[in-house]
C-alpha positions as a printed NumPy array, in Angstrom:
array([[ -0.022,  -0.047,  -0.017],
       [  1.606,   3.231,  -1.125],
       [  0.813,   6.216,   0.988],
       [  2.212,   9.256,   2.937],
       [  1.47 ,   9.474,   6.429],
       [  0.08 ,  12.814,   7.511],
       [ -0.665,  12.047,  11.151],
       [ -0.315,   9.041,  13.47 ],
       [ -1.695,   8.545,  17.058],
       [ -0.468,   5.549,  19.146],
       [ -3.013,   3.253,  20.746],
       [ -2.211,   4.398,  24.278],
       [ -3.387,   7.971,  23.536],
       [ -6.998,   6.746,  23.378],
       [ -7.363,   9.455,  20.672],
       [ -8.502,   8.775,  17.175],
       [ -8.176,  10.611,  13.941],
       [-11.263,  11.533,  11.784],
       [-12.884,  13.682,   9.139],
       [ -9.995,  13.982,   6.593],
       [-10.303,  16.738,   3.832],
       [ -7.861,  17.797,   1.15 ],
       [ -7.603,  20.398,  -1.491],
       [ -4.92 ,  21.697,  -3.859],
       [ -4.361,  25.487,  -3.825],
       [ -3.87 ,  27.536,  -6.908],
       [ -0.173,  27.789,  -6.287],
       [  0.191,  24.085,  -6.265],
       [  0.527,  23.446,  -2.532],
       [ -1.759,  20.944,  -0.768],
       [ -3.758,  21.546,   2.402],
       [ -5.216,  18.761,   4.434],
       [ -7.287,  18.811,   7.679],
       [ -8.626,  16.23 ,  10.224],
       [-10.239,  16.29 ,  13.644],
       [ -9.929,  14.041,  16.686],
       [-12.457,  11.802,  18.422],
       [-12.621,   9.469,  21.435],
       [-14.065,   6.262,  22.481],
       [-17.719,   6.774,  23.632],
       [-17.063,   4.191,  26.408],
       [-14.544,   6.707,  27.862],
       [-17.395,   9.032,  28.647],
       [-16.23 ,  12.122,  26.819],
       [-18.642,  14.978,  26.456],
       [-19.542,  15.9  ,  22.955],
       [-18.22 ,  19.443,  23.591],
       [-14.724,  17.999,  23.76 ],
       [-14.871,  16.785,  20.241],
       [-14.042,  20.134,  18.599],
       [-10.26 ,  20.239,  17.628],
       [ -8.938,  20.282,  14.124],
       [ -5.475,  20.096,  12.759],
       [ -4.382,  21.739,   9.428],
       [ -1.405,  20.718,   7.308],
       [  0.421,  21.896,   4.272],
       [  2.463,  20.051,   1.61 ],
       [  4.934,  21.956,  -0.659],
       [  6.352,  18.799,  -2.369],
       [  3.159,  17.264,  -3.897],
       [  2.145,  15.236,  -0.815],
       [  5.69 ,  13.673,  -0.162],
       [  5.804,  15.353,   3.247],
       [  3.403,  17.3  ,   5.436],
       [  3.839,  20.05 ,   8.023],
       [  1.2  ,  21.026,  10.667],
       [  0.589,  24.688,  10.071],
       [ -2.478,  25.377,  12.239],
       [ -4.525,  24.051,  15.078],
       [ -8.27 ,  25.129,  15.375],
       [-10.511,  24.964,  18.258],
       [-14.221,  24.584,  17.47 ],
       [-14.019,  22.882,  14.109],
       [-15.403,  19.487,  13.493],
       [-16.536,  17.31 ,  10.517],
       [-15.248,  20.026,   8.261],
       [-14.719,  20.352,   4.435],
       [-12.036,  22.354,   2.795],
       [-12.785,  24.168,  -0.345],
       [-11.759,  27.144,  -2.543],
       [-13.916,  30.156,  -3.373],
       [-13.042,  33.319,  -5.047],
       [ -9.362,  32.927,  -4.357],
       [ -9.625,  32.086,  -0.614],
       [ -9.566,  28.698,   1.262],
       [-12.593,  27.962,   3.408],
       [-13.429,  25.352,   5.94 ],
       [-17.171,  24.519,   6.482],
       [-18.511,  22.122,   9.09 ],
       [-19.648,  22.264,  12.7  ],
       [-17.986,  23.648,  15.794],
       [-18.181,  20.405,  17.711],
       [-19.956,  17.123,  17.594],
       [-23.678,  17.846,  17.133],
       [-22.975,  21.584,  17.571],
       [-23.514,  24.763,  15.407],
       [-22.789,  25.219,  11.721],
       [-19.69 ,  27.375,  11.162],
       [-17.398,  28.535,   8.361],
       [-13.92 ,  29.836,   8.401],
       [-11.757,  31.597,   5.799],
       [ -7.968,  31.506,   5.302],
       [ -6.31 ,  34.109,   2.931],
       [ -2.778,  32.735,   3.479],
       [ -3.09 ,  29.053,   2.465],
       [ -4.213,  27.571,   5.72 ],
       [ -1.764,  29.217,   8.237],
       [ -4.291,  31.506,   9.806],
       [ -8.082,  31.504,  10.022],
       [-10.994,  33.604,  10.757],
       [-12.905,  32.708,  14.017],
       [-16.647,  32.152,  13.914],
       [-17.433,  34.412,  16.82 ],
       [-20.945,  35.698,  15.513],
       [-23.312,  35.828,  12.678],
       [-21.108,  38.358,  10.882],
       [-17.903,  36.307,  11.22 ],
       [-18.835,  32.563,  10.484],
       [-21.434,  31.49 ,  13.042],
       [-24.021,  30.431,  10.303],
       [-26.711,  28.453,  12.399],
       [-26.715,  28.088,  16.072],
       [-26.904,  24.582,  17.509],
       [-28.73 ,  23.587,  20.729],
       [-27.227,  23.318,  24.19 ],
       [-25.935,  19.914,  25.173],
       [-28.125,  17.306,  23.42 ],
       [-30.99 ,  19.703,  22.931],
       [-31.894,  20.087,  19.188],
       [-30.824,  21.26 ,  16.754],
       [-27.921,  18.828,  16.8  ],
       [-26.131,  19.518,  13.542],
       [-24.172,  16.826,  11.877],
       [-22.136,  16.368,   8.665],
       [-18.972,  14.925,   7.271],
       [-16.304,  16.243,   4.932],
       [-18.491,  15.926,   1.807],
       [-18.504,  18.269,  -1.312],
       [-19.21 ,  21.787,  -1.232],
       [-21.102,  22.252,  -4.645],
       [-21.009,  25.359,  -6.772],
       [-23.666,  25.145,  -9.409],
       [-25.628,  27.709, -11.429],
       [-24.836,  30.74 ,  -9.207],
       [-25.269,  29.009,  -5.923],
       [-23.119,  27.179,  -3.246],
       [-24.562,  24.128,  -1.547],
       [-23.688,  21.955,   1.417],
       [-25.435,  18.963,   2.883],
       [-26.096,  18.536,   6.588],
       [-28.246,  16.524,   8.967],
       [-30.015,  17.407,  12.352],
       [-30.065,  14.563,  14.886],
       [-33.263,  15.687,  16.432],
       [-33.928,  12.579,  18.68 ],
       [-30.257,  11.861,  19.447],
       [-30.854,   8.349,  17.992],
       [-28.31 ,   6.994,  15.434],
       [-29.14 ,   6.887,  12.739],
       [-32.902,   6.931,  12.658],
       [-33.09 ,  10.309,  14.325],
       [-31.25 ,  12.159,  11.554],
       [-33.036,  14.585,   9.315],
       [-31.526,  15.592,   6.015],
       [-31.345,  19.255,   4.966],
       [-29.154,  21.589,   2.832],
       [-27.721,  25.051,   3.369],
       [-26.912,  27.275,   0.367],
       [-25.773,  30.822,  -0.63 ],
       [-25.392,  32.929,  -3.679],
       [-22.139,  33.052,  -5.507],
       [-20.702,  36.453,  -4.812],
       [-22.052,  36.774,  -1.299],
       [-20.012,  37.005,   1.82 ],
       [-19.902,  33.434,   3.028],
       [-18.916,  34.503,   6.548],
       [-22.311,  36.2  ,   7.088],
       [-25.136,  34.115,   8.322],
       [-27.519,  36.4  ,   6.313],
       [-26.025,  35.031,   3.102],
       [-27.166,  31.56 ,   3.752],
       [-30.603,  29.799,   3.613],
       [-31.684,  26.491,   5.158],
       [-34.034,  24.053,   3.449],
       [-36.794,  22.028,   5.05 ],
       [-35.628,  19.08 ,   7.111],
       [-36.578,  15.59 ,   5.776],
       [-37.   ,  12.76 ,   8.404],
       [-36.52 ,   9.164,   7.399],
       [-39.593,   6.898,   7.566],
       [-38.471,   3.363,   8.593],
       [-41.929,   1.946,   7.794],
       [-41.122,   2.56 ,   4.012],
       [-38.244,   0.179,   3.792],
       [-37.791,  -3.661,   4.663],
       [-38.116,  -4.301,   8.406],
       [-34.646,  -6.213,   8.501],
       [-32.808,  -2.984,   7.391],
       [-30.827,  -2.409,  10.65 ],
       [-31.585,  -2.999,  14.195],
       [-31.79 ,   0.738,  14.919],
       [-33.435,   1.417,  11.589],
       [-31.809,   3.113,   8.559],
       [-31.47 ,   6.867,   8.386],
       [-29.987,   9.758,   6.4  ],
       [-26.351,  10.221,   6.991],
       [-23.408,  12.395,   5.582],
       [-25.022,  13.691,   2.408],
       [-23.27 ,  14.613,  -0.881],
       [-24.455,  17.564,  -2.902],
       [-24.262,  16.783,  -6.676],
       [-25.92 ,  17.909,  -9.824],
       [-27.301,  15.258, -12.213],
       [-26.659,  15.057, -15.907],
       [-29.82 ,  17.117, -16.522],
       [-28.921,  19.752, -13.858],
       [-31.264,  18.419, -11.231],
       [-29.708,  18.831,  -7.715],
       [-29.511,  15.763,  -5.448],
       [-28.339,  15.139,  -1.912],
       [-27.101,  11.554,  -2.044],
       [-26.765,  10.06 ,   1.493],
       [-25.405,   7.131,   3.171],
       [-27.932,   4.559,   4.526],
       [-27.2  ,   2.152,   7.454],
       [-29.011,  -1.023,   6.368],
       [-27.296,  -3.783,   8.332],
       [-26.93 ,  -6.699,   7.717],
       [-27.48 ,  -5.585,   4.152],
       [-24.986,  -3.267,   2.342],
       [-24.342,  -0.73 ,  -0.466],
       [-27.589,   1.244,  -0.439],
       [-27.958,   5.048,  -0.739],
       [-30.764,   7.598,  -0.708],
       [-31.18 ,  10.266,  -3.453],
       [-33.015,  13.299,  -1.951],
       [-34.199,  15.893,  -4.481],
       [-33.135,  19.458,  -3.922],
       [-34.8  ,  22.516,  -5.561],
       [-32.665,  24.92 ,  -7.491],
       [-32.922,  27.571,  -4.761],
       [-31.866,  25.062,  -2.073],
       [-35.149,  25.574,  -0.049],
       [-37.033,  22.306,  -0.827],
       [-36.043,  18.802,  -0.272],
       [-38.254,  15.792,  -1.238],
       [-37.677,  12.043,  -1.154],
       [-39.351,   9.237,  -3.242],
       [-38.925,   5.972,  -1.328],
       [-40.083,   3.939,  -4.349],
       [-37.681,   5.412,  -6.836],
       [-34.72 ,   7.011,  -5.083],
       [-33.221,   4.344,  -2.96 ],
       [-30.286,   3.141,  -5.065],
       [-27.493,   0.52 ,  -5.056],
       [-24.236,   2.332,  -4.494],
       [-20.862,   0.521,  -3.815],
       [-19.967,   1.831,  -0.423],
       [-23.353,   3.391,   0.365],
       [-23.349,   1.808,   3.834],
       [-20.384,   4.075,   4.847],
       [-19.343,   7.784,   4.28 ],
       [-18.397,   8.49 ,   0.631],
       [-17.768,  11.294,  -1.606],
       [-19.162,  11.751,  -5.114],
       [-17.769,  14.146,  -7.626],
       [-18.351,  14.726, -11.456],
       [-15.274,  14.61 , -13.694],
       [-15.197,  17.674, -15.853],
       [-13.249,  15.771, -18.51 ],
       [-15.32 ,  12.585, -19.045],
       [-18.585,  13.728, -17.612],
       [-18.835,  10.583, -15.384],
       [-19.379,  10.683, -11.727],
       [-16.89 ,   8.922,  -9.446],
       [-16.943,   7.807,  -5.905],
       [-14.344,   6.246,  -3.438],
       [-16.162,   3.994,  -0.973],
       [-16.238,   0.911,   1.201],
       [-17.98 ,  -1.524,  -0.926],
       [-18.995,  -4.819,   0.662],
       [-16.839,  -7.979,  -0.33 ],
       [-17.81 , -10.271,   2.497],
       [-21.495, -11.072,   2.604],
       [-23.193, -10.386,   5.998],
       [-20.465,  -8.101,   7.142],
       [-22.056,  -4.726,   6.504],
       [-19.543,  -2.95 ,   8.814],
       [-16.63 ,  -3.866,   6.439],
       [-14.21 ,  -0.918,   5.817],
       [-11.023,  -2.824,   4.875],
       [-11.473,  -2.195,   1.095],
       [-11.629,   1.133,  -0.63 ],
       [-12.716,   0.959,  -4.174],
       [-13.331,   3.445,  -7.052],
       [-16.666,   3.353,  -8.779],
       [-18.105,   5.256, -11.683],
       [-21.625,   6.177, -13.037],
       [-23.133,   8.022, -16.072],
       [-26.3  ,   8.966, -14.273],
       [-25.836,   8.565, -10.494],
       [-28.089,   5.691, -10.326],
       [-26.302,   2.927, -11.928],
       [-22.763,   2.339, -10.611],
       [-19.861,   0.178, -11.748],
       [-16.933,  -0.764,  -9.444],
       [-13.714,  -0.01 , -11.39 ],
       [-11.013,  -1.191,  -9.029],
       [-10.109,  -1.646,  -5.329],
       [ -7.734,   1.195,  -4.839],
       [ -6.721,   0.196,  -1.185],
       [ -6.699,  -3.217,   0.284],
       [ -5.281,  -4.633,   3.508],
       [ -1.738,  -5.802,   2.827],
       [ -0.906,  -6.428,   6.513],
       [ -1.142, -10.232,   6.332],
       [ -3.978, -10.371,   8.865],
       [ -6.564, -13.178,   8.525],
       [ -9.854, -12.004,   6.953],
       [-11.572, -12.133,  10.37 ],
       [ -8.911,  -9.896,  11.855],
       [ -8.688,  -7.582,   8.917],
       [-12.431,  -6.929,   9.239],
       [-12.021,  -6.252,  12.898],
       [ -8.96 ,  -4.155,  12.908],
       [ -8.47 ,  -2.441,   9.481],
       [-10.322,   0.408,   7.964],
       [ -9.668,   2.592,   4.901],
       [-12.577,   4.967,   5.403],
       [-13.974,   8.494,   5.018],
       [-11.964,   9.142,   2.112],
       [-12.053,  12.884,   0.843],
       [-10.57 ,  13.217,  -2.642],
       [-10.224,  15.642,  -5.632],
       [ -9.518,  15.361,  -9.258],
       [ -5.916,  16.3  ,  -9.886],
       [ -5.239,  16.432, -13.616],
       [ -4.984,  12.821, -14.755],
       [ -4.935,  11.631, -11.243],
       [ -7.023,  11.441,  -7.96 ],
       [ -5.633,  12.668,  -4.761],
       [ -7.253,  11.412,  -1.59 ],
       [ -6.973,  11.725,   2.168],
       [ -8.094,   8.734,   4.12 ],
       [ -9.048,   7.998,   7.801],
       [ -6.986,   4.869,   8.16 ],
       [ -7.099,   2.159,  10.835],
       [ -4.078,   0.072,  10.134],
       [ -1.176,  -1.765,  11.974],
       [ -1.872,  -0.963,  15.635],
       [ -5.461,   0.324,  15.603],
       [ -7.772,  -0.874,  18.37 ],
       [-10.537,  -1.609,  15.919],
       [-11.454,  -0.641,  12.277],
       [-13.483,   2.328,  13.354],
       [-10.969,   3.8  ,  15.715],
       [ -8.46 ,   5.151,  13.136],
       [ -4.878,   5.677,  14.126],
       [ -3.654,   7.315,  10.898],
       [ -4.542,   9.965,   8.359],
       [ -2.97 ,   8.833,   5.042],
       [ -2.508,  10.654,   1.729],
       [ -2.866,   8.686,  -1.637],
       [ -2.395,   9.492,  -5.187],
       [ -4.189,   7.345,  -7.829],
       [ -2.488,   7.752, -11.169],
       [ -4.332,   7.85 , -14.616],
       [ -7.669,   6.9  , -13.068],
       [ -9.619,   7.533, -16.44 ],
       [ -7.979,   4.491, -18.004],
       [-10.101,   2.437, -15.658],
       [-13.307,   3.608, -17.181],
       [-12.615,   3.331, -20.885],
       [-15.679,   3.106, -22.847],
       [-17.912,   4.651, -20.148],
       [-17.482,   8.236, -21.304],
       [-20.711,  10.213, -21.788]])
């Protein structure tokens, strides 16, 4: 497995690494971020899960330097907008929706003190709703608006209590001002509309991806937890103004490789195809499997083809131990010329379990378009 290690945490720290995000700046340097989380059994309060580290690479990912530490940043996405670097996420686990801007490539950042400086939507106190949730999924710019998917865990139940929604702003507006942003309606998941064996806690809406279909229709494509079954996702329709979401249970539940876990979907500007990196299931009945990360492609967002496993466990563990201890998960990635660059939340060689990742790793997948020859639109 070829990778560059951005961050490592030893097992004895009882601290795990999450929410990787990566972007290449206009000057060619790379910026990466991740946050930290803890075992729920250790009894940590949600308010403690709110620290983020930022890194830069000046040598195309061969080495990384920690350039900033942020307090009050969690589950955040990095993106570029009008020449500046932004970070959009929450201020803590199930907290407020906040945004930051960096004008010097990730070294220094604004702080979301109030509604004029990046505090977009206030979360509830402790476990009181709204309990905002997200992951490092794409910030979409389309037809004059910027969109980002979120969820509200209104009942504090995972995942059935999560309601899907979208925030959006006009291109050209000041993204640090709360007045620039609107929030859609919130769509709860109705477990009575799906098979009764889809998860002991019921499926729900998780970690949505904003994407525009081939016809320009906007979709929020969300992860679905359907254990013991795998690889399903939900396509929630989004209005052009970002204010109305709707979901058709009969038509818009799709088979998506890796749909059981967090994924990122982006459209390739060269081929017109959609790509995703996700944890597709290869061991029937093991829906929690995250020890394979595969690249898949689609022409229309509904029919997906697995192109190739991009990362597999080469540690020599038995299948049982690999499923228990290894995870290549929560990949955030970008098109980078002929290649894909990715930052991965990795549990490997010394992790307590597959979920509790001990590494953040950087990967380059060369000449990825050769894998989808003949699929071009």
